[in-house]
Each structure stands twice: as structure tokens, then as C-alpha cells.
PDB file of C-alpha atoms and ligand atoms in Angstrom:
ATOM      1  CA  UNK A   1      21.102  39.334 -47.622  1.00  0.00           C
ATOM      2  CA  UNK A   2      21.157  37.666 -51.054  1.00  0.00           C
ATOM      3  CA  UNK A   3      19.622  34.214 -51.371  1.00  0.00           C
ATOM      4  CA  UNK A   4      22.280  31.544 -51.910  1.00  0.00           C
ATOM      5  CA  UNK A   5      22.014  29.665 -55.243  1.00  0.00           C
ATOM      6  CA  UNK A   6      21.076  25.969 -55.319  1.00  0.00           C
ATOM      7  CA  UNK A   7      24.595  24.878 -56.348  1.00  0.00           C
ATOM      8  CA  UNK A   8      26.295  27.125 -53.757  1.00  0.00           C
ATOM      9  CA  UNK A   9      23.906  25.863 -51.090  1.00  0.00           C
ATOM     10  CA  UNK A  10      24.660  22.195 -51.821  1.00  0.00           C
ATOM     11  CA  UNK A  11      28.421  22.882 -51.886  1.00  0.00           C
ATOM     12  CA  UNK A  12      28.285  24.709 -48.539  1.00  0.00           C
ATOM     13  CA  UNK A  13      26.194  22.000 -46.905  1.00  0.00           C
ATOM     14  CA  UNK A  14      28.661  19.365 -48.077  1.00  0.00           C
ATOM     15  CA  UNK A  15      31.347  21.202 -46.088  1.00  0.00           C
ATOM     16  CA  UNK A  16      29.210  22.015 -43.042  1.00  0.00           C
ATOM     17  CA  UNK A  17      27.701  18.574 -42.506  1.00  0.00           C
ATOM     18  CA  UNK A  18      29.091  15.132 -41.827  1.00  0.00           C
ATOM     19  CA  UNK A  19      28.991  12.860 -44.884  1.00  0.00           C
ATOM     20  CA  UNK A  20      26.148  10.823 -43.410  1.00  0.00           C
ATOM     21  CA  UNK A  21      24.138  13.973 -42.638  1.00  0.00           C
ATOM     22  CA  UNK A  22      24.834  15.372 -46.099  1.00  0.00           C
ATOM     23  CA  UNK A  23      23.504  12.216 -47.797  1.00  0.00           C
ATOM     24  CA  UNK A  24      20.408  12.335 -45.535  1.00  0.00           C
ATOM     25  CA  UNK A  25      19.953  16.014 -46.457  1.00  0.00           C
ATOM     26  CA  UNK A  26      20.016  15.302 -50.200  1.00  0.00           C
ATOM     27  CA  UNK A  27      17.594  12.456 -49.683  1.00  0.00           C
ATOM     28  CA  UNK A  28      15.147  14.607 -47.687  1.00  0.00           C
ATOM     29  CA  UNK A  29      15.333  17.303 -50.390  1.00  0.00           C
ATOM     30  CA  UNK A  30      14.545  14.693 -53.073  1.00  0.00           C
ATOM     31  CA  UNK A  31      11.676  13.194 -51.082  1.00  0.00           C
ATOM     32  CA  UNK A  32      10.279  16.652 -50.266  1.00  0.00           C
ATOM     33  CA  UNK A  33      10.401  17.537 -53.990  1.00  0.00           C
ATOM     34  CA  UNK A  34       8.489  14.348 -54.853  1.00  0.00           C
ATOM     35  CA  UNK A  35       5.838  15.107 -52.217  1.00  0.00           C
ATOM     36  CA  UNK A  36       5.565  18.684 -53.528  1.00  0.00           C
ATOM     37  CA  UNK A  37       4.947  17.276 -57.041  1.00  0.00           C
ATOM     38  CA  UNK A  38       2.305  14.934 -55.634  1.00  0.00           C
ATOM     39  CA  UNK A  39       0.411  17.650 -53.711  1.00  0.00           C
ATOM     40  CA  UNK A  40       1.016  20.636 -56.006  1.00  0.00           C
ATOM     41  CA  UNK A  41       3.205  22.505 -53.515  1.00  0.00           C
ATOM     42  CA  UNK A  42       5.998  24.881 -54.519  1.00  0.00           C
ATOM     43  CA  UNK A  43       8.807  22.635 -55.753  1.00  0.00           C
ATOM     44  CA  UNK A  44      11.682  25.060 -55.183  1.00  0.00           C
ATOM     45  CA  UNK A  45      10.564  25.872 -51.638  1.00  0.00           C
ATOM     46  CA  UNK A  46      10.182  22.183 -50.791  1.00  0.00           C
ATOM     47  CA  UNK A  47      13.608  21.279 -52.175  1.00  0.00           C
ATOM     48  CA  UNK A  48      15.373  24.219 -50.499  1.00  0.00           C
ATOM     49  CA  UNK A  49      13.685  23.683 -47.131  1.00  0.00           C
ATOM     50  CA  UNK A  50      14.619  19.992 -47.426  1.00  0.00           C
ATOM     51  CA  UNK A  51      18.246  20.912 -48.116  1.00  0.00           C
ATOM     52  CA  UNK A  52      18.317  23.302 -45.155  1.00  0.00           C
ATOM     53  CA  UNK A  53      16.264  21.380 -42.587  1.00  0.00           C
ATOM     54  CA  UNK A  54      19.341  19.931 -40.785  1.00  0.00           C
ATOM     55  CA  UNK A  55      21.794  22.747 -41.628  1.00  0.00           C
ATOM     56  CA  UNK A  56      22.607  23.253 -37.917  1.00  0.00           C
ATOM     57  CA  UNK A  57      22.714  19.560 -36.988  1.00  0.00           C
ATOM     58  CA  UNK A  58      26.511  19.254 -36.908  1.00  0.00           C
ATOM     59  CA  UNK A  59      27.097  22.389 -34.821  1.00  0.00           C
ATOM     60  CA  UNK A  60      28.214  22.257 -31.222  1.00  0.00           C
ATOM     61  CA  UNK A  61      25.167  22.366 -28.920  1.00  0.00           C
ATOM     62  CA  UNK A  62      26.511  25.468 -27.092  1.00  0.00           C
ATOM     63  CA  UNK A  63      26.779  27.240 -30.438  1.00  0.00           C
ATOM     64  CA  UNK A  64      23.186  26.205 -31.238  1.00  0.00           C
ATOM     65  CA  UNK A  65      22.080  27.781 -27.951  1.00  0.00           C
ATOM     66  CA  UNK A  66      23.946  30.993 -28.755  1.00  0.00           C
ATOM     67  CA  UNK A  67      22.475  31.194 -32.265  1.00  0.00           C
ATOM     68  CA  UNK A  68      18.944  30.815 -30.835  1.00  0.00           C
ATOM     69  CA  UNK A  69      19.454  33.267 -27.975  1.00  0.00           C
ATOM     70  CA  UNK A  70      20.999  35.888 -30.258  1.00  0.00           C
ATOM     71  CA  UNK A  71      17.943  35.654 -32.508  1.00  0.00           C
ATOM     72  CA  UNK A  72      15.646  36.078 -29.482  1.00  0.00           C
ATOM     73  CA  UNK A  73      14.308  32.514 -29.538  1.00  0.00           C
ATOM     74  CA  UNK A  74      13.611  31.090 -26.112  1.00  0.00           C
ATOM     75  CA  UNK A  75      15.452  27.904 -25.261  1.00  0.00           C
ATOM     76  CA  UNK A  76      13.673  25.859 -22.607  1.00  0.00           C
ATOM     77  CA  UNK A  77      15.695  24.067 -19.930  1.00  0.00           C
ATOM     78  CA  UNK A  78      15.079  20.612 -21.387  1.00  0.00           C
ATOM     79  CA  UNK A  79      16.010  21.816 -24.887  1.00  0.00           C
ATOM     80  CA  UNK A  80      19.244  23.461 -23.751  1.00  0.00           C
ATOM     81  CA  UNK A  81      21.509  20.408 -23.801  1.00  0.00           C
ATOM     82  CA  UNK A  82      19.833  18.451 -26.546  1.00  0.00           C
ATOM     83  CA  UNK A  83      21.205  18.801 -30.061  1.00  0.00           C
ATOM     84  CA  UNK A  84      18.329  16.688 -31.348  1.00  0.00           C
ATOM     85  CA  UNK A  85      15.781  19.162 -29.954  1.00  0.00           C
ATOM     86  CA  UNK A  86      17.713  22.375 -30.591  1.00  0.00           C
ATOM     87  CA  UNK A  87      19.048  21.878 -34.123  1.00  0.00           C
ATOM     88  CA  UNK A  88      15.749  22.640 -35.824  1.00  0.00           C
ATOM     89  CA  UNK A  89      15.385  25.987 -34.018  1.00  0.00           C
ATOM     90  CA  UNK A  90      19.026  26.923 -34.658  1.00  0.00           C
ATOM     91  CA  UNK A  91      18.672  25.747 -38.270  1.00  0.00           C
ATOM     92  CA  UNK A  92      15.732  28.076 -38.864  1.00  0.00           C
ATOM     93  CA  UNK A  93      17.869  31.016 -37.702  1.00  0.00           C
ATOM     94  CA  UNK A  94      20.821  29.987 -39.907  1.00  0.00           C
ATOM     95  CA  UNK A  95      18.497  29.525 -42.889  1.00  0.00           C
ATOM     96  CA  UNK A  96      17.612  33.210 -42.649  1.00  0.00           C
ATOM     97  CA  UNK A  97      20.930  34.672 -41.530  1.00  0.00           C
ATOM     98  CA  UNK A  98      23.412  32.547 -43.438  1.00  0.00           C
ATOM     99  CA  UNK A  99      21.451  31.317 -46.463  1.00  0.00           C
ATOM    100  CA  UNK A 100      19.212  34.329 -47.059  1.00  0.00           C
ATOM    101  CA  UNK A 101      15.836  32.597 -46.696  1.00  0.00           C
ATOM    102  CA  UNK A 102      13.090  35.160 -46.103  1.00  0.00           C
ATOM    103  CA  UNK A 103       9.993  33.040 -46.713  1.00  0.00           C
ATOM    104  CA  UNK A 104       8.269  32.495 -43.323  1.00  0.00           C
ATOM    105  CA  UNK A 105       6.724  29.203 -44.469  1.00  0.00           C
ATOM    106  CA  UNK A 106      10.175  27.772 -45.264  1.00  0.00           C
ATOM    107  CA  UNK A 107      11.548  29.062 -41.962  1.00  0.00           C
ATOM    108  CA  UNK A 108       8.685  27.374 -40.089  1.00  0.00           C
ATOM    109  CA  UNK A 109       9.138  24.137 -42.048  1.00  0.00           C
ATOM    110  CA  UNK A 110      12.746  24.026 -40.802  1.00  0.00           C
ATOM    111  CA  UNK A 111      11.897  25.174 -37.263  1.00  0.00           C
ATOM    112  CA  UNK A 112       9.202  22.545 -36.676  1.00  0.00           C
ATOM    113  CA  UNK A 113      10.617  19.622 -38.666  1.00  0.00           C
ATOM    114  CA  UNK A 114      11.233  17.440 -35.597  1.00  0.00           C
ATOM    115  CA  UNK A 115       8.096  18.126 -33.539  1.00  0.00           C
ATOM    116  CA  UNK A 116       5.552  19.450 -35.981  1.00  0.00           C
ATOM    117  CA  UNK A 117       3.107  21.971 -34.551  1.00  0.00           C
ATOM    118  CA  UNK A 118      -0.658  22.519 -34.485  1.00  0.00           C
ATOM    119  CA  UNK A 119      -1.897  24.017 -37.760  1.00  0.00           C
ATOM    120  CA  UNK A 120       1.022  23.090 -40.003  1.00  0.00           C
ATOM    121  CA  UNK A 121       1.100  24.340 -43.597  1.00  0.00           C
ATOM    122  CA  UNK A 122       1.416  21.888 -46.505  1.00  0.00           C
ATOM    123  CA  UNK A 123       5.141  22.717 -46.813  1.00  0.00           C
ATOM    124  CA  UNK A 124       5.689  22.076 -43.079  1.00  0.00           C
ATOM    125  CA  UNK A 125       3.959  18.686 -43.408  1.00  0.00           C
ATOM    126  CA  UNK A 126       6.049  17.838 -46.477  1.00  0.00           C
ATOM    127  CA  UNK A 127       9.367  18.502 -44.703  1.00  0.00           C
ATOM    128  CA  UNK A 128       8.255  16.725 -41.519  1.00  0.00           C
ATOM    129  CA  UNK A 129       7.146  13.639 -43.451  1.00  0.00           C
ATOM    130  CA  UNK A 130      10.119  13.675 -45.891  1.00  0.00           C
ATOM    131  CA  UNK A 131      12.552  13.676 -42.954  1.00  0.00           C
ATOM    132  CA  UNK A 132      10.909  10.519 -41.599  1.00  0.00           C
ATOM    133  CA  UNK A 133      10.462   8.536 -44.811  1.00  0.00           C
ATOM    134  CA  UNK A 134      13.513   9.414 -46.969  1.00  0.00           C
ATOM    135  CA  UNK A 135      15.001   6.240 -48.537  1.00  0.00           C
ATOM    136  CA  UNK A 136      17.996   6.127 -46.161  1.00  0.00           C
ATOM    137  CA  UNK A 137      15.750   5.623 -43.108  1.00  0.00           C
ATOM    138  CA  UNK A 138      15.238   2.020 -42.093  1.00  0.00           C
ATOM    139  CA  UNK A 139      14.874   1.713 -38.305  1.00  0.00           C
ATOM    140  CA  UNK A 140      11.408   3.156 -37.634  1.00  0.00           C
ATOM    141  CA  UNK A 141       8.574   0.681 -37.679  1.00  0.00           C
ATOM    142  CA  UNK A 142       5.729   0.872 -40.190  1.00  0.00           C
ATOM    143  CA  UNK A 143       7.929   2.624 -42.774  1.00  0.00           C
ATOM    144  CA  UNK A 144       6.483   0.782 -45.814  1.00  0.00           C
ATOM    145  CA  UNK A 145       2.955   1.764 -44.721  1.00  0.00           C
ATOM    146  CA  UNK A 146       3.906   5.377 -43.879  1.00  0.00           C
ATOM    147  CA  UNK A 147       5.776   5.778 -47.192  1.00  0.00           C
ATOM    148  CA  UNK A 148       2.664   4.682 -49.073  1.00  0.00           C
ATOM    149  CA  UNK A 149       0.387   6.895 -46.975  1.00  0.00           C
ATOM    150  CA  UNK A 150       2.671   9.904 -47.514  1.00  0.00           C
ATOM    151  CA  UNK A 151       1.760   9.940 -51.197  1.00  0.00           C
ATOM    152  CA  UNK A 152      -1.944   9.176 -50.770  1.00  0.00           C
ATOM    153  CA  UNK A 153      -2.964  11.083 -47.607  1.00  0.00           C
ATOM    154  CA  UNK A 154      -0.257  13.235 -46.061  1.00  0.00           C
ATOM    155  CA  UNK A 155      -2.362  13.975 -42.940  1.00  0.00           C
ATOM    156  CA  UNK A 156      -2.759  10.287 -42.244  1.00  0.00           C
ATOM    157  CA  UNK A 157       1.015   9.827 -42.684  1.00  0.00           C
ATOM    158  CA  UNK A 158       1.613  12.749 -40.306  1.00  0.00           C
ATOM    159  CA  UNK A 159      -0.650  11.217 -37.645  1.00  0.00           C
ATOM    160  CA  UNK A 160       0.989   7.815 -37.907  1.00  0.00           C
ATOM    161  CA  UNK A 161       4.485   9.345 -37.611  1.00  0.00           C
ATOM    162  CA  UNK A 162       3.500  11.400 -34.536  1.00  0.00           C
ATOM    163  CA  UNK A 163       1.862   8.393 -32.897  1.00  0.00           C
ATOM    164  CA  UNK A 164       4.794   6.041 -33.603  1.00  0.00           C
ATOM    165  CA  UNK A 165       7.305   8.696 -32.453  1.00  0.00           C
ATOM    166  CA  UNK A 166       5.511   9.200 -29.129  1.00  0.00           C
ATOM    167  CA  UNK A 167       5.229   5.444 -28.537  1.00  0.00           C
ATOM    168  CA  UNK A 168       8.937   5.024 -29.352  1.00  0.00           C
ATOM    169  CA  UNK A 169      10.122   7.942 -27.173  1.00  0.00           C
ATOM    170  CA  UNK A 170       7.971   6.863 -24.227  1.00  0.00           C
ATOM    171  CA  UNK A 171       9.165   3.261 -24.491  1.00  0.00           C
ATOM    172  CA  UNK A 172      12.842   4.231 -24.524  1.00  0.00           C
ATOM    173  CA  UNK A 173      12.641   6.919 -21.830  1.00  0.00           C
ATOM    174  CA  UNK A 174      14.043   9.541 -24.230  1.00  0.00           C
ATOM    175  CA  UNK A 175      12.997  13.176 -23.770  1.00  0.00           C
ATOM    176  CA  UNK A 176       9.677  14.032 -25.418  1.00  0.00           C
ATOM    177  CA  UNK A 177       9.400  17.618 -26.577  1.00  0.00           C
ATOM    178  CA  UNK A 178       5.940  18.766 -25.336  1.00  0.00           C
ATOM    179  CA  UNK A 179       5.325  20.201 -28.812  1.00  0.00           C
ATOM    180  CA  UNK A 180       5.297  16.665 -30.289  1.00  0.00           C
ATOM    181  CA  UNK A 181       2.488  15.679 -27.902  1.00  0.00           C
ATOM    182  CA  UNK A 182       0.671  18.965 -28.555  1.00  0.00           C
ATOM    183  CA  UNK A 183       0.861  18.407 -32.326  1.00  0.00           C
ATOM    184  CA  UNK A 184      -0.400  14.827 -31.972  1.00  0.00           C
ATOM    185  CA  UNK A 185      -3.344  15.882 -29.762  1.00  0.00           C
ATOM    186  CA  UNK A 186      -4.275  18.651 -32.201  1.00  0.00           C
ATOM    187  CA  UNK A 187      -4.254  16.423 -35.288  1.00  0.00           C
ATOM    188  CA  UNK A 188      -5.925  13.517 -33.497  1.00  0.00           C
ATOM    189  CA  UNK A 189      -8.892  15.750 -32.743  1.00  0.00           C
ATOM    190  CA  UNK A 190      -9.064  17.054 -36.321  1.00  0.00           C
ATOM    191  CA  UNK A 191      -8.661  13.554 -37.683  1.00  0.00           C
ATOM    192  CA  UNK A 192     -11.456  12.171 -35.492  1.00  0.00           C
ATOM    193  CA  UNK A 193     -13.797  15.003 -36.469  1.00  0.00           C
ATOM    194  CA  UNK A 194     -12.978  14.384 -40.129  1.00  0.00           C
ATOM    195  CA  UNK A 195     -13.684  10.664 -39.791  1.00  0.00           C
ATOM    196  CA  UNK A 196     -16.983  11.286 -37.970  1.00  0.00           C
ATOM    197  CA  UNK A 197     -18.321  13.835 -40.469  1.00  0.00           C
ATOM    198  CA  UNK A 198     -16.871  12.476 -43.739  1.00  0.00           C
TER     199      UNK A 198
HETATM  200 FE1  FE2 B 201      16.583  17.187 -38.034  1.00  0.00          FE
HETATM  201 FE1  FE2 B 202      16.769  15.292 -40.853  1.00  0.00          FE
END
């Protein structure tokens, strides 16, 4: 399928998403582009993955399940009823099937934007971090620090986001996707090794 143009993509997303989600989407795309400029990543890929990261967020959760199952993606029992856990998986399928994205790195950046995963690429880190720090976010703690870190050491920003997310989820009793913990453990180990041997 043909890749959708930038203008077409933005127009479609404006229709598919709630106004609030659409504004967030534009903001993530802008932040991801800035991070790509800072780290020398592919600007177009960062902007497009930013635009698409929440493309499934406003779908009905049953439809998200169907989209994932049809594409052969396993949906775990705790994911099944949670739009906040399932939208990234469903979004990665839509990115390919509806918006013609073929680049595996962009697909992964969308698929893992809420949990991260061990061994993330630079683009995956950019989308994960951009989603957390875009200018419209204001409730998470340590945002001024994380925003500064994002542009000086993206790995350090990633670690801080994972840590703060786990602390927040555990304190509120919300469901923690095991992948978030797995990603944190993986990067904590790398980070500690880096600090010891630097
Ligand atoms: Fe999301
Ligand atoms: Fe988002």
C-alpha cells in the first residue's frame, strides 16, 4: 500500500482522534522532531512515528483487540480490556495497514511507546520520551528535569521516566505492564555498568 502523505496523514488524524488527542499528537510529533535534530536521527521518521503513535487511541477497545488478533499479535489477559495498554499494539498494526508504514523501526517505535522494551533503538527512545515530555504534559513529577535531560542524555531521561512511571503505577494500584518493569530492569543494569566503567 502507498505511504500516506504528511498533509493527508494530519488531516486523517484530525478526523480519527478527539481534539485533545489530536493536539497531543501534533505536540509529540514536534517534540520527536526536535529530539531527532538533537541526536541526528531521521527527522521524517521521527515526525511520522510521532504523528502515528496514538493513531488507535480513540478506537473502541474491542476493535483494538480485533485489529491485534487479525494481525496475529497476542493479546494477554490483562491487556485485553485496557485501552491504555492495547492502543500502542493496535496503533502499530494500523500504521502499517492503514497508513502504509513499512519501516520496522517506526512500527516498533509505535508498538513500544508506552512500555519501552529492552534494547530500544534511538527512534524508539525518541518517541517514548517525546510522548512523556511534550509541552502539553503537566501532571507527571520531575518534568522540568526530564525535559532538560531529554536533550542532554536521552538514556538518562528514559531511565528517569521508567522509574517515575513504575513508582506512580505502584502507588496508585494501576495495572503495570510487565514490559515496563522488564525495560526498567534492563536499562538499570546497563546504566549501572556504564556508571561503573565510565
Ligand atoms: Fe499512547
Ligand atoms: Fe501519546
